[in-house]
Amino acid sequence: MKLKPARFSLCLLLAALATSLAPAGENMIGQMSQNEGMLVLPAQGKVVIDGDLKDWDWSGRVWMFADAAVRDSYSAEVAAMWDADNLYLAAKWKDPTPMFSAIDPAINPNDGWKSDSWQMRMGMGDRTLWVTTWYYTAGKQSALHLAYWRNPADAKNGTAEQILIANPGSTSLGKGAEMAYKADPDGKGFVQEIRLPWNLLFKAVPEIKPGLAMRLGCEFLWGDVTGGKAPPAHRIADNMAKGRTDRQFYWTTKDAWGEARLVEKGNVPVRQYGIATVQSARIEGTVPVRVSVPVTAKRFTIAIDDEQGNRVRNLAGDLDPRDYAMKEEGAIRSVEVKWDCLDDAGAQVKPGAYKIRGLAHDGLDALYEMCFYNPGTPPWATGDGRGAWGADHTAPIAVAAAGDGMAVSFPGAEGGSGTIGLGADGRKSWGEKCERRLEGAAGGGRISRHQG
């Protein structure tokens, strides 16, 4: 597919402007998103809770993912809006097993977090609460569990809880709350849309107006094909307080929950995310080159030609449009790359009119199927000690011959074997159990054999 063509004129004065450099790892730490606060935009009219999101201003969305390498499979784009009566929340999930939970809210209301669950950690002035949401697949029911801390400053004092369950196929949860789910056409994700009345969140509802701030931490947990009978397959905790990165016990670390602030106007600049290694080579300049690509596009390229069609600059090659996104409307995403007014040889271009040419496409995907496992025969532990392989935390560092076999030592083993014996055929014949402080097993890294 081709980019929508554009034409523009340049003034050399623009090239004299200072280049605006983006910070390395923008809104990220390593490969993980690091959102420090989010904006709650004003609703532009009546919001229908149907999972469609056509009545949403999506410009304020934040993107949450634990690893950029798998964000097409495990991530959530989250947005919030407000009016005088309600807080609106929506998430666009990427999920290999979308909307699949075997947790019946009528039987196990406290277990909804185990599969495809959005948990909110909320500080609402005089009240602290947890909100857990999920979709019970077999019953076709939305469920919302509220747990209000008895002591707003400390979860150790317990919680007062209630569960709201929609009738099959309905979006109404009761008490003014509403929630809808809608599967993506490609079967790789879904949309979740929620309406929460302010009086369900605040103990004493304050004046609802721009500037009102609350804490809104988000945890997303993905289930697998068991729908919650096995531990969650993936987890994200994001929207952090400024400077906080501690996510391990996020649900009780209320000071780490990020701020959500009501703003007066919408249509805000779309938040961008840049991996530090990518940001260090990010294309920067003074003249914005903005093009429109399909939201499904995974890669794009931009080139600049003069009026005669001669190539002046290969500006952007094989980039991820999400790293340069400025705005998204329906099926179209607007991306922007800044040009420094230089040609491919590094010389400043002459004033004049130039044309943009480009290409966008869906990219080539590599799917994770399985790990290579290990050389064990079989690769899992067996009662006779011949299965599996060595240590779980370290590589082997020492070996000693013993007859027609050998012993191999690993310096540290929390699981598996710290020392293993191999026969002449290279197969494991025995393993020294973990957590034994033996030389060569988990301690000194030395190994020896008896000569007698």
PDB file of N, CA and C in Angstrom, residues 40-42 82-84 207-213 261-265:
ATOM      1  N   VAL A  40      -7.427  12.513  31.682  1.00  0.00           N
ATOM      2  CA  VAL A  40      -8.827  12.114  31.561  1.00  0.00           C
ATOM      3  C   VAL A  40      -9.518  13.215  30.768  1.00  0.00           C
ATOM      4  N   LEU A  41      -9.877  12.928  29.529  1.00  0.00           N
ATOM      5  CA  LEU A  41     -10.408  13.942  28.626  1.00  0.00           C
ATOM      6  C   LEU A  41     -11.912  14.109  28.805  1.00  0.00           C
ATOM      7  N   PRO A  42     -12.447  15.280  28.466  1.00  0.00           N
ATOM      8  CA  PRO A  42     -13.889  15.490  28.607  1.00  0.00           C
ATOM      9  C   PRO A  42     -14.664  14.724  27.544  1.00  0.00           C
ATOM     10  N   TRP A  82     -14.384  11.814  31.062  1.00  0.00           N
ATOM     11  CA  TRP A  82     -15.206  12.170  32.211  1.00  0.00           C
ATOM     12  C   TRP A  82     -16.365  13.056  31.805  1.00  0.00           C
ATOM     13  N   ASP A  83     -17.419  13.010  32.624  1.00  0.00           N
ATOM     14  CA  ASP A  83     -18.470  14.022  32.610  1.00  0.00           C
ATOM     15  C   ASP A  83     -18.891  14.239  34.055  1.00  0.00           C
ATOM     16  N   ALA A  84     -19.932  14.984  34.276  1.00  0.00           N
ATOM     17  CA  ALA A  84     -20.313  15.361  35.640  1.00  0.00           C
ATOM     18  C   ALA A  84     -20.698  14.165  36.498  1.00  0.00           C
ATOM     19  N   GLU A 207     -16.405  18.299  43.839  1.00  0.00           N
ATOM     20  CA  GLU A 207     -16.831  18.978  42.624  1.00  0.00           C
ATOM     21  C   GLU A 207     -16.051  18.390  41.445  1.00  0.00           C
ATOM     22  N   ILE A 208     -16.795  17.908  40.467  1.00  0.00           N
ATOM     23  CA  ILE A 208     -16.166  17.281  39.306  1.00  0.00           C
ATOM     24  C   ILE A 208     -15.858  18.360  38.277  1.00  0.00           C
ATOM     25  N   LYS A 209     -14.581  18.667  38.114  1.00  0.00           N
ATOM     26  CA  LYS A 209     -14.182  19.738  37.210  1.00  0.00           C
ATOM     27  C   LYS A 209     -12.736  19.514  36.778  1.00  0.00           C
ATOM     28  N   PRO A 210     -12.291  20.212  35.721  1.00  0.00           N
ATOM     29  CA  PRO A 210     -10.899  20.087  35.291  1.00  0.00           C
ATOM     30  C   PRO A 210      -9.933  20.382  36.435  1.00  0.00           C
ATOM     31  N   GLY A 211      -8.874  19.602  36.503  1.00  0.00           N
ATOM     32  CA  GLY A 211      -7.892  19.753  37.569  1.00  0.00           C
ATOM     33  C   GLY A 211      -8.040  18.718  38.661  1.00  0.00           C
ATOM     34  N   LEU A 212      -9.228  18.105  38.759  1.00  0.00           N
ATOM     35  CA  LEU A 212      -9.421  17.056  39.756  1.00  0.00           C
ATOM     36  C   LEU A 212      -8.488  15.888  39.438  1.00  0.00           C
ATOM     37  N   ALA A 213      -7.765  15.424  40.445  1.00  0.00           N
ATOM     38  CA  ALA A 213      -6.789  14.353  40.248  1.00  0.00           C
ATOM     39  C   ALA A 213      -7.107  13.176  41.152  1.00  0.00           C
ATOM     40  N   ARG A 261      -5.629  12.782  35.746  1.00  0.00           N
ATOM     41  CA  ARG A 261      -6.097  14.147  35.995  1.00  0.00           C
ATOM     42  C   ARG A 261      -7.121  14.566  34.940  1.00  0.00           C
ATOM     43  N   LEU A 262      -8.241  15.121  35.414  1.00  0.00           N
ATOM     44  CA  LEU A 262      -9.264  15.635  34.517  1.00  0.00           C
ATOM     45  C   LEU A 262      -8.768  16.908  33.838  1.00  0.00           C
ATOM     46  N   VAL A 263      -8.941  16.970  32.518  1.00  0.00           N
ATOM     47  CA  VAL A 263      -8.538  18.159  31.770  1.00  0.00           C
ATOM     48  C   VAL A 263      -9.758  18.758  31.078  1.00  0.00           C
ATOM     49  N   GLU A 264      -9.631  20.038  30.720  1.00  0.00           N
ATOM     50  CA  GLU A 264     -10.764  20.781  30.166  1.00  0.00           C
ATOM     51  C   GLU A 264     -11.003  20.489  28.699  1.00  0.00           C
ATOM     52  N   LYS A 265      -9.916  20.296  27.938  1.00  0.00           N
ATOM     53  CA  LYS A 265     -10.042  20.134  26.496  1.00  0.00           C
ATOM     54  C   LYS A 265      -9.422  18.816  26.043  1.00  0.00           C
TER      55      LYS A 265
END
